[in-house]
Amino acid sequence: MKKYITLAFLAAMLTGGNAFAAIKVVTTTQDLESITNEIGGDKVTVDSLARGYQDPHFVEPKPTFILKLHAAELLIAVGRELEIGWLPPLVNQARNTRIAPNGDRYLDASLTAKILEIPSGQITRAMGDVHPAGNPHYWLGPDNGRRIAQAIQKKLSEISPSDAAYFAQRYADFDRRLAEAEKRWQAAMAPYKGVKVVTYHRSWPNFTDAFGLNVIGYVEPKPGIPPSPSHTLELIQEMKRQNVKIIIIEPYFDSKTPNSIARETGAQVIVLAPSVGGVKEVTDYFKLFDYDVNLVVNAIKQTGAK
Amino acid sequence: MERFQALIHSNAPFRLEVIVIVLSTFARRGVACAGVAASCLLARPAFAQAPQQPAPSTQQADPQQIRQELDRLRQEFEAIRDSYGARLTALEAKLGTSAPAQVAPAQPAAVPAQPPADAPAVAQPPAAAPEPAVTPTPQEPTTPLPAYNPATSKVFNPDMAVIGNFLGAVGKNDVVSTPALRLDEAEATFQAIVDPYARADFFMSFSPEGVDVEEGFLTLTSLPGGLLAKVGKMKEQFGKVNTMHPHSLSWTDKPLVMTNLLGGDEGMADSGISLSRLIINPLFFLEATGEVFAGSAGPFAAHDRGDVSWLGRLRGYRDLTEGTNLDVGTSFAYGHNELGPSFRTRLVGVDATFRYRPLQRAIYKRFLARTELIWSDREQPPVSGGDQASFGYYASADYQFARRWFSGVRFDSSDRAEDSTLRDKAVSGVVTFWPSEFSQVRGQLRHTRYAGGVTANELLFQFLFSIGAHGAHTF
């Protein structure tokens, strides 16, 4: 009896697996996970390695990630050296060459995106943790969400040509909803074009660019270098001079220095979600901007920032 | 022969090749042709008089043909010149327009205009080249380069880095005396993908003792059956510390058990073949590794080609919560020791690591506790005390208490492999400061009680610094 149940169970597992045959996608961040879900629908299963409230530069290369990558049929990475400290050793041990860079099941989502802050001329590490290939936080511009989605649609259609129409239809739907949402976000931010802000890390150029905020300084003296007293004093003076009232930080940074800067300058510290999953409410790519735009607008209203 | 000369004359650019061919042809035919070869060697003066030299059948009928040929060549040349000219102008135009667009200023507000959102723009390939001599290469926008290849001219160069390990010591140690100050090691790493099937990693160690290939191996990444193979010289997968490079340790030194039982400071690194496989199961990460080595590293010595050493390792890992995990392993190694072909050494090791790193505060806080226990079974002749069963271990804890600050303690205890009645013990306290990801300063207070009652109190310090490619973080 037991044997039959086991057999039946096995058979169900096997046929079930075949019937679904969802493409197993692994993404490095939850933003890519969300967009992949938008495009792939029920033809994919998506798993993200990093969580949205984690600093994506410093993810621990845990062996459990090796297992996920081993089984992955597609790896989608942010690229631009965001994951350079942790993804390469994982991919090297995954025993899955197709998902290695230049493999046919690897997608660098940045290749078709609009990348800002590509350094020109000589760069050295005296400039801090610079990204020679440009700012990797590009998903924070909604227009790049569309570009990422299109790249994913193309890749998924390549993997499963029979579902190409399905992916195309889902992309068109995502595109339409994103265009509507963008109108909403732009309308909310329209009165505040040119408002001056300070951010902790250089995570937000695509966001501030999309919504017309003016970043006049950073809490970090240089990318990846923690705040120093002298830089903090300079920043406070500059903020006072320019009357800056908003400090944007990521949930994974210590808020001590930003808070003391805020006390000195009468500014408000807002912890934006840098990624899907950055805070509990932000469960998809649309809610990411809903949440952030809402926080920024409220803070500007409260502080009367200009 | 005339045919060859005609060839030589009519087809000047190819004459040298023809001479070579002619020579080799005649060489095969033997001595009779020596004269011919000699005349061919004189092809140069012959070429000078080419127009006058009557080359029978072909040349007489040919002026017409030659003229036609010339015309054709001229046309071809002009076509090529035109097309290159056009391409050059196009490139110049492209450079002219893209140059301002490529300058991405620090101010995000002044970011270059890009195509509208509905027409995804192809990202501008990275223009940054660490070498100023390399001009930003004009890129074909349709084939963007992967992000980590900044300059096309260096695309196939391996990733290179140099890590300096500077050590200092204060205090007295009569047993193991290290210099007051020394650049203990400059490690140069070269890493790249070999071909679609493999990658290669080289770690060259430059130290006061000389230059050594610390590791240099090929990794076959595309084997079937979930296998991963490594071939070359590599650190043997015995436990944790033995597999690590000095710069990724949490201390300035190695635990006593490593030096006592695993064969000195170098540890076990040998030429061999390593094969590992994931054992997929729903409960945890499990990896099995089997290795065979030439047999002359660490505690082993090969007296014969057949005296290879063997190693097996099983590693399990499991996430306990999102921020905590447990990593356990057991290793076994077997080989001959330096006393002779009939004396063998067996090693058994058990290691366990517990990690805590809260995801949201990952850059500020982490804790790691680790222990390795090693048993050594060494065959010796009765004159040198007979077989020795030695045991040693270390237990350590590291705690990151601020973004750039780490502290740690370590307890050491180990018998000596050659004489298990001699036991060395030590305790250390460590503080590490990270100015950035690429450099660190470390101080370590170490109290050692060597077998026989000799003690040593030392302050060891270390500067570690890395230039070049961004290495992966250790785990």
PDB file of C-alpha atoms in Angstrom, chain B residues 224-426:
ATOM      1  CA  PRO B 224      28.680  16.756 -16.206  1.00  0.00           C
ATOM      2  CA  GLY B 225      27.095  15.372 -13.071  1.00  0.00           C
ATOM      3  CA  GLY B 226      27.527  18.458 -10.933  1.00  0.00           C
ATOM      4  CA  LEU B 227      31.261  17.864 -10.716  1.00  0.00           C
ATOM      5  CA  LEU B 228      33.879  20.537 -10.279  1.00  0.00           C
ATOM      6  CA  ALA B 229      37.478  19.595 -10.977  1.00  0.00           C
ATOM      7  CA  LYS B 230      40.669  21.440 -10.202  1.00  0.00           C
ATOM      8  CA  VAL B 231      44.056  20.549 -11.618  1.00  0.00           C
ATOM      9  CA  GLY B 232      47.327  22.167 -10.608  1.00  0.00           C
ATOM     10  CA  LYS B 233      48.986  23.277  -7.439  1.00  0.00           C
ATOM     11  CA  MET B 234      46.475  24.194  -4.801  1.00  0.00           C
ATOM     12  CA  LYS B 235      45.784  24.423  -1.133  1.00  0.00           C
ATOM     13  CA  GLU B 236      44.473  21.074   0.027  1.00  0.00           C
ATOM     14  CA  GLN B 237      40.871  21.145   1.206  1.00  0.00           C
ATOM     15  CA  PHE B 238      41.715  20.103   4.734  1.00  0.00           C
ATOM     16  CA  GLY B 239      39.528  22.076   7.137  1.00  0.00           C
ATOM     17  CA  LYS B 240      39.212  25.830   6.937  1.00  0.00           C
ATOM     18  CA  VAL B 241      42.443  27.622   7.765  1.00  0.00           C
ATOM     19  CA  ASN B 242      44.542  25.427   5.503  1.00  0.00           C
ATOM     20  CA  THR B 243      42.500  26.548   2.493  1.00  0.00           C
ATOM     21  CA  MET B 244      42.815  30.257   3.243  1.00  0.00           C
ATOM     22  CA  HIS B 245      45.421  32.716   2.055  1.00  0.00           C
ATOM     23  CA  PRO B 246      47.234  34.561   4.845  1.00  0.00           C
ATOM     24  CA  HIS B 247      45.423  37.799   4.053  1.00  0.00           C
ATOM     25  CA  SER B 248      41.995  36.326   4.657  1.00  0.00           C
ATOM     26  CA  LEU B 249      42.758  35.005   8.131  1.00  0.00           C
ATOM     27  CA  SER B 250      41.433  36.842  11.177  1.00  0.00           C
ATOM     28  CA  TRP B 251      44.887  36.854  12.769  1.00  0.00           C
ATOM     29  CA  THR B 252      48.433  37.828  11.892  1.00  0.00           C
ATOM     30  CA  ASP B 253      49.638  34.253  12.444  1.00  0.00           C
ATOM     31  CA  LYS B 254      48.374  30.721  11.988  1.00  0.00           C
ATOM     32  CA  PRO B 255      47.053  28.645  14.876  1.00  0.00           C
ATOM     33  CA  LEU B 256      49.638  26.352  16.485  1.00  0.00           C
ATOM     34  CA  VAL B 257      47.777  23.254  15.402  1.00  0.00           C
ATOM     35  CA  MET B 258      48.369  24.211  11.772  1.00  0.00           C
ATOM     36  CA  THR B 259      52.110  24.628  12.214  1.00  0.00           C
ATOM     37  CA  ASN B 260      52.476  21.598  14.490  1.00  0.00           C
ATOM     38  CA  LEU B 261      50.358  19.048  12.682  1.00  0.00           C
ATOM     39  CA  LEU B 262      49.844  20.314   9.110  1.00  0.00           C
ATOM     40  CA  GLY B 263      53.465  20.936   8.301  1.00  0.00           C
ATOM     41  CA  GLY B 264      54.622  24.423   9.130  1.00  0.00           C
ATOM     42  CA  ASP B 265      53.669  27.846   7.884  1.00  0.00           C
ATOM     43  CA  GLU B 266      53.207  26.808   4.294  1.00  0.00           C
ATOM     44  CA  GLY B 267      50.505  24.340   5.226  1.00  0.00           C
ATOM     45  CA  MET B 268      49.355  21.668   2.849  1.00  0.00           C
ATOM     46  CA  ALA B 269      49.557  22.943  -0.728  1.00  0.00           C
ATOM     47  CA  ASP B 270      50.628  20.523  -3.398  1.00  0.00           C
ATOM     48  CA  SER B 271      50.292  19.607  -7.046  1.00  0.00           C
ATOM     49  CA  GLY B 272      47.331  17.397  -7.616  1.00  0.00           C
ATOM     50  CA  ILE B 273      43.822  16.858  -8.840  1.00  0.00           C
ATOM     51  CA  SER B 274      40.707  17.741  -6.941  1.00  0.00           C
ATOM     52  CA  LEU B 275      37.185  16.598  -7.695  1.00  0.00           C
ATOM     53  CA  SER B 276      34.157  17.797  -5.790  1.00  0.00           C
ATOM     54  CA  ARG B 277      30.479  17.244  -6.115  1.00  0.00           C
ATOM     55  CA  LEU B 278      27.347  18.739  -4.638  1.00  0.00           C
ATOM     56  CA  ILE B 279      25.112  16.181  -2.996  1.00  0.00           C
ATOM     57  CA  ILE B 280      21.722  17.690  -3.587  1.00  0.00           C
ATOM     58  CA  ASN B 281      19.261  17.096  -0.786  1.00  0.00           C
ATOM     59  CA  PRO B 282      16.364  19.108   0.587  1.00  0.00           C
ATOM     60  CA  LEU B 283      17.868  19.596   4.041  1.00  0.00           C
ATOM     61  CA  PHE B 284      21.185  21.316   3.643  1.00  0.00           C
ATOM     62  CA  PHE B 285      24.158  22.116   1.453  1.00  0.00           C
ATOM     63  CA  LEU B 286      26.454  19.117   1.219  1.00  0.00           C
ATOM     64  CA  GLU B 287      29.639  18.917  -0.760  1.00  0.00           C
ATOM     65  CA  ALA B 288      32.023  15.998  -1.063  1.00  0.00           C
ATOM     66  CA  THR B 289      35.606  16.493  -2.209  1.00  0.00           C
ATOM     67  CA  GLY B 290      38.223  13.934  -3.167  1.00  0.00           C
ATOM     68  CA  GLU B 291      41.813  14.891  -3.948  1.00  0.00           C
ATOM     69  CA  VAL B 292      45.057  13.239  -4.864  1.00  0.00           C
ATOM     70  CA  PHE B 293      48.427  14.985  -4.617  1.00  0.00           C
ATOM     71  CA  ALA B 294      52.050  14.316  -5.512  1.00  0.00           C
ATOM     72  CA  GLY B 295      52.525  13.719  -1.810  1.00  0.00           C
ATOM     73  CA  SER B 296      55.307  16.096  -0.793  1.00  0.00           C
ATOM     74  CA  ALA B 297      53.614  18.940   1.010  1.00  0.00           C
ATOM     75  CA  GLY B 298      52.848  19.660   4.625  1.00  0.00           C
ATOM     76  CA  PRO B 299      53.407  16.587   6.794  1.00  0.00           C
ATOM     77  CA  PHE B 300      53.839  14.357   3.754  1.00  0.00           C
ATOM     78  CA  ALA B 301      56.902  13.330   1.778  1.00  0.00           C
ATOM     79  CA  ALA B 302      56.969  11.147  -1.313  1.00  0.00           C
ATOM     80  CA  HIS B 303      59.905   8.769  -1.617  1.00  0.00           C
ATOM     81  CA  ASP B 304      58.593   7.178  -4.722  1.00  0.00           C
ATOM     82  CA  ARG B 305      56.272   8.152  -7.546  1.00  0.00           C
ATOM     83  CA  GLY B 306      53.626   5.959  -5.981  1.00  0.00           C
ATOM     84  CA  ASP B 307      53.719   7.775  -2.645  1.00  0.00           C
ATOM     85  CA  VAL B 308      50.854  10.079  -3.504  1.00  0.00           C
ATOM     86  CA  SER B 309      48.757  11.588  -0.737  1.00  0.00           C
ATOM     87  CA  TRP B 310      44.988  11.324  -0.597  1.00  0.00           C
ATOM     88  CA  LEU B 311      42.432  13.645   0.825  1.00  0.00           C
ATOM     89  CA  GLY B 312      38.709  13.493   1.373  1.00  0.00           C
ATOM     90  CA  ARG B 313      36.383  16.129   2.717  1.00  0.00           C
ATOM     91  CA  LEU B 314      32.702  16.398   3.451  1.00  0.00           C
ATOM     92  CA  ARG B 315      31.237  19.821   4.104  1.00  0.00           C
ATOM     93  CA  GLY B 316      27.734  20.599   5.279  1.00  0.00           C
ATOM     94  CA  TYR B 317      26.151  24.002   5.605  1.00  0.00           C
ATOM     95  CA  ARG B 318      22.788  25.160   6.745  1.00  0.00           C
ATOM     96  CA  ASP B 319      21.117  28.527   7.284  1.00  0.00           C
ATOM     97  CA  LEU B 320      19.672  28.557  10.788  1.00  0.00           C
ATOM     98  CA  THR B 321      17.914  31.869  10.347  1.00  0.00           C
ATOM     99  CA  GLU B 322      18.284  34.651   7.822  1.00  0.00           C
ATOM    100  CA  GLY B 323      21.291  36.010   9.693  1.00  0.00           C
ATOM    101  CA  THR B 324      22.817  32.927  11.274  1.00  0.00           C
ATOM    102  CA  ASN B 325      24.282  29.787   9.823  1.00  0.00           C
ATOM    103  CA  LEU B 326      26.302  26.746  10.670  1.00  0.00           C
ATOM    104  CA  ASP B 327      29.121  25.331   8.582  1.00  0.00           C
ATOM    105  CA  VAL B 328      30.616  21.971   9.565  1.00  0.00           C
ATOM    106  CA  GLY B 329      33.118  19.745   7.860  1.00  0.00           C
ATOM    107  CA  THR B 330      35.245  16.721   8.312  1.00  0.00           C
ATOM    108  CA  SER B 331      38.474  15.994   6.479  1.00  0.00           C
ATOM    109  CA  PHE B 332      40.794  13.057   6.127  1.00  0.00           C
ATOM    110  CA  ALA B 333      44.296  12.943   4.641  1.00  0.00           C
ATOM    111  CA  TYR B 334      46.762  10.168   4.178  1.00  0.00           C
ATOM    112  CA  GLY B 335      50.319  10.011   2.869  1.00  0.00           C
ATOM    113  CA  HIS B 336      53.899   9.038   3.597  1.00  0.00           C
ATOM    114  CA  ASN B 337      56.049  11.040   5.955  1.00  0.00           C
ATOM    115  CA  GLU B 338      59.669  12.066   5.619  1.00  0.00           C
ATOM    116  CA  LEU B 339      61.020   9.184   7.701  1.00  0.00           C
ATOM    117  CA  GLY B 340      60.858   6.661   4.886  1.00  0.00           C
ATOM    118  CA  PRO B 341      58.677   4.754   2.440  1.00  0.00           C
ATOM    119  CA  SER B 342      57.220   2.557   5.157  1.00  0.00           C
ATOM    120  CA  PHE B 343      56.169   5.385   7.471  1.00  0.00           C
ATOM    121  CA  ARG B 344      52.828   6.967   6.913  1.00  0.00           C
ATOM    122  CA  THR B 345      50.874   9.856   8.394  1.00  0.00           C
ATOM    123  CA  ARG B 346      47.114   9.979   8.737  1.00  0.00           C
ATOM    124  CA  LEU B 347      45.214  13.145   9.529  1.00  0.00           C
ATOM    125  CA  VAL B 348      41.627  13.531  10.591  1.00  0.00           C
ATOM    126  CA  GLY B 349      40.027  16.916  11.086  1.00  0.00           C
ATOM    127  CA  VAL B 350      36.687  18.257  12.199  1.00  0.00           C
ATOM    128  CA  ASP B 351      35.736  21.905  11.809  1.00  0.00           C
ATOM    129  CA  ALA B 352      32.701  23.914  12.773  1.00  0.00           C
ATOM    130  CA  THR B 353      31.851  27.546  12.116  1.00  0.00           C
ATOM    131  CA  PHE B 354      28.930  29.523  13.426  1.00  0.00           C
ATOM    132  CA  ARG B 355      28.180  32.856  11.824  1.00  0.00           C
ATOM    133  CA  TYR B 356      25.862  35.664  12.751  1.00  0.00           C
ATOM    134  CA  ARG B 357      25.406  38.624  10.460  1.00  0.00           C
ATOM    135  CA  PRO B 358      22.110  40.488  10.596  1.00  0.00           C
ATOM    136  CA  LEU B 359      21.243  41.302   6.990  1.00  0.00           C
ATOM    137  CA  GLN B 360      20.102  44.855   7.533  1.00  0.00           C
ATOM    138  CA  ARG B 361      23.163  45.724   9.616  1.00  0.00           C
ATOM    139  CA  ALA B 362      25.557  43.518   7.663  1.00  0.00           C
ATOM    140  CA  ILE B 363      28.155  46.242   7.213  1.00  0.00           C
ATOM    141  CA  TYR B 364      28.295  47.066  10.931  1.00  0.00           C
ATOM    142  CA  LYS B 365      27.981  43.865  12.846  1.00  0.00           C
ATOM    143  CA  ARG B 366      29.005  40.281  12.571  1.00  0.00           C
ATOM    144  CA  PHE B 367      30.118  37.455  14.773  1.00  0.00           C
ATOM    145  CA  LEU B 368      31.983  34.334  13.839  1.00  0.00           C
ATOM    146  CA  ALA B 369      32.966  31.440  16.086  1.00  0.00           C
ATOM    147  CA  ARG B 370      35.138  28.704  14.699  1.00  0.00           C
ATOM    148  CA  THR B 371      36.979  25.654  15.856  1.00  0.00           C
ATOM    149  CA  GLU B 372      39.092  23.039  14.168  1.00  0.00           C
ATOM    150  CA  LEU B 373      40.163  19.808  15.803  1.00  0.00           C
ATOM    151  CA  ILE B 374      42.889  17.764  14.195  1.00  0.00           C
ATOM    152  CA  TRP B 375      44.203  14.306  14.997  1.00  0.00           C
ATOM    153  CA  SER B 376      47.499  13.202  13.562  1.00  0.00           C
ATOM    154  CA  ASP B 377      48.650   9.613  13.477  1.00  0.00           C
ATOM    155  CA  ARG B 378      52.261   9.420  12.488  1.00  0.00           C
ATOM    156  CA  GLU B 379      54.276   6.236  12.041  1.00  0.00           C
ATOM    157  CA  GLN B 380      57.829   6.490  13.341  1.00  0.00           C
ATOM    158  CA  PRO B 381      60.568   3.903  13.969  1.00  0.00           C
ATOM    159  CA  PRO B 382      60.968   2.828  17.598  1.00  0.00           C
ATOM    160  CA  VAL B 383      64.254   4.749  17.857  1.00  0.00           C
ATOM    161  CA  SER B 384      62.404   8.015  17.433  1.00  0.00           C
ATOM    162  CA  GLY B 385      59.707   7.094  19.892  1.00  0.00           C
ATOM    163  CA  GLY B 386      57.479   4.851  17.825  1.00  0.00           C
ATOM    164  CA  ASP B 387      54.110   5.843  16.380  1.00  0.00           C
ATOM    165  CA  GLN B 388      52.794   9.172  17.566  1.00  0.00           C
ATOM    166  CA  ALA B 389      49.134   9.994  18.006  1.00  0.00           C
ATOM    167  CA  SER B 390      48.887  13.755  18.398  1.00  0.00           C
ATOM    168  CA  PHE B 391      45.936  16.035  18.815  1.00  0.00           C
ATOM    169  CA  GLY B 392      45.485  19.753  18.509  1.00  0.00           C
ATOM    170  CA  TYR B 393      42.805  22.369  18.125  1.00  0.00           C
ATOM    171  CA  TYR B 394      42.058  26.030  18.104  1.00  0.00           C
ATOM    172  CA  ALA B 395      38.891  27.832  19.007  1.00  0.00           C
ATOM    173  CA  SER B 396      38.303  31.411  17.959  1.00  0.00           C
ATOM    174  CA  ALA B 397      35.710  34.148  17.970  1.00  0.00           C
ATOM    175  CA  ASP B 398      35.610  37.343  15.907  1.00  0.00           C
ATOM    176  CA  TYR B 399      33.239  40.180  16.529  1.00  0.00           C
ATOM    177  CA  GLN B 400      32.726  43.240  14.374  1.00  0.00           C
ATOM    178  CA  PHE B 401      31.598  46.027  16.669  1.00  0.00           C
ATOM    179  CA  ALA B 402      31.650  48.993  14.284  1.00  0.00           C
ATOM    180  CA  ARG B 403      31.758  49.495  10.555  1.00  0.00           C
ATOM    181  CA  ARG B 404      35.561  49.408  10.493  1.00  0.00           C
ATOM    182  CA  TRP B 405      36.457  47.666  13.743  1.00  0.00           C
ATOM    183  CA  PHE B 406      36.831  43.997  14.557  1.00  0.00           C
ATOM    184  CA  SER B 407      38.003  42.219  17.684  1.00  0.00           C
ATOM    185  CA  GLY B 408      38.773  38.598  18.317  1.00  0.00           C
ATOM    186  CA  VAL B 409      40.236  35.972  20.610  1.00  0.00           C
ATOM    187  CA  ARG B 410      41.823  32.612  19.904  1.00  0.00           C
ATOM    188  CA  PHE B 411      42.875  29.689  22.035  1.00  0.00           C
ATOM    189  CA  ASP B 412      45.459  27.276  20.713  1.00  0.00           C
ATOM    190  CA  SER B 413      46.548  23.922  21.972  1.00  0.00           C
ATOM    191  CA  SER B 414      48.466  21.333  20.035  1.00  0.00           C
ATOM    192  CA  ASP B 415      50.773  18.387  20.505  1.00  0.00           C
ATOM    193  CA  ARG B 416      53.721  18.176  18.194  1.00  0.00           C
ATOM    194  CA  ALA B 417      53.435  15.656  15.401  1.00  0.00           C
ATOM    195  CA  GLU B 418      56.855  14.047  16.014  1.00  0.00           C
ATOM    196  CA  ASP B 419      56.413  13.840  19.780  1.00  0.00           C
ATOM    197  CA  SER B 420      52.909  13.773  21.136  1.00  0.00           C
ATOM    198  CA  THR B 421      54.143  14.299  24.684  1.00  0.00           C
ATOM    199  CA  LEU B 422      55.117  17.867  23.813  1.00  0.00           C
ATOM    200  CA  ARG B 423      52.204  20.249  23.867  1.00  0.00           C
ATOM    201  CA  ASP B 424      52.258  23.942  22.948  1.00  0.00           C
ATOM    202  CA  LYS B 425      49.535  26.330  24.032  1.00  0.00           C
ATOM    203  CA  ALA B 426      48.712  29.927  23.237  1.00  0.00           C
TER     204      ALA B 426
END
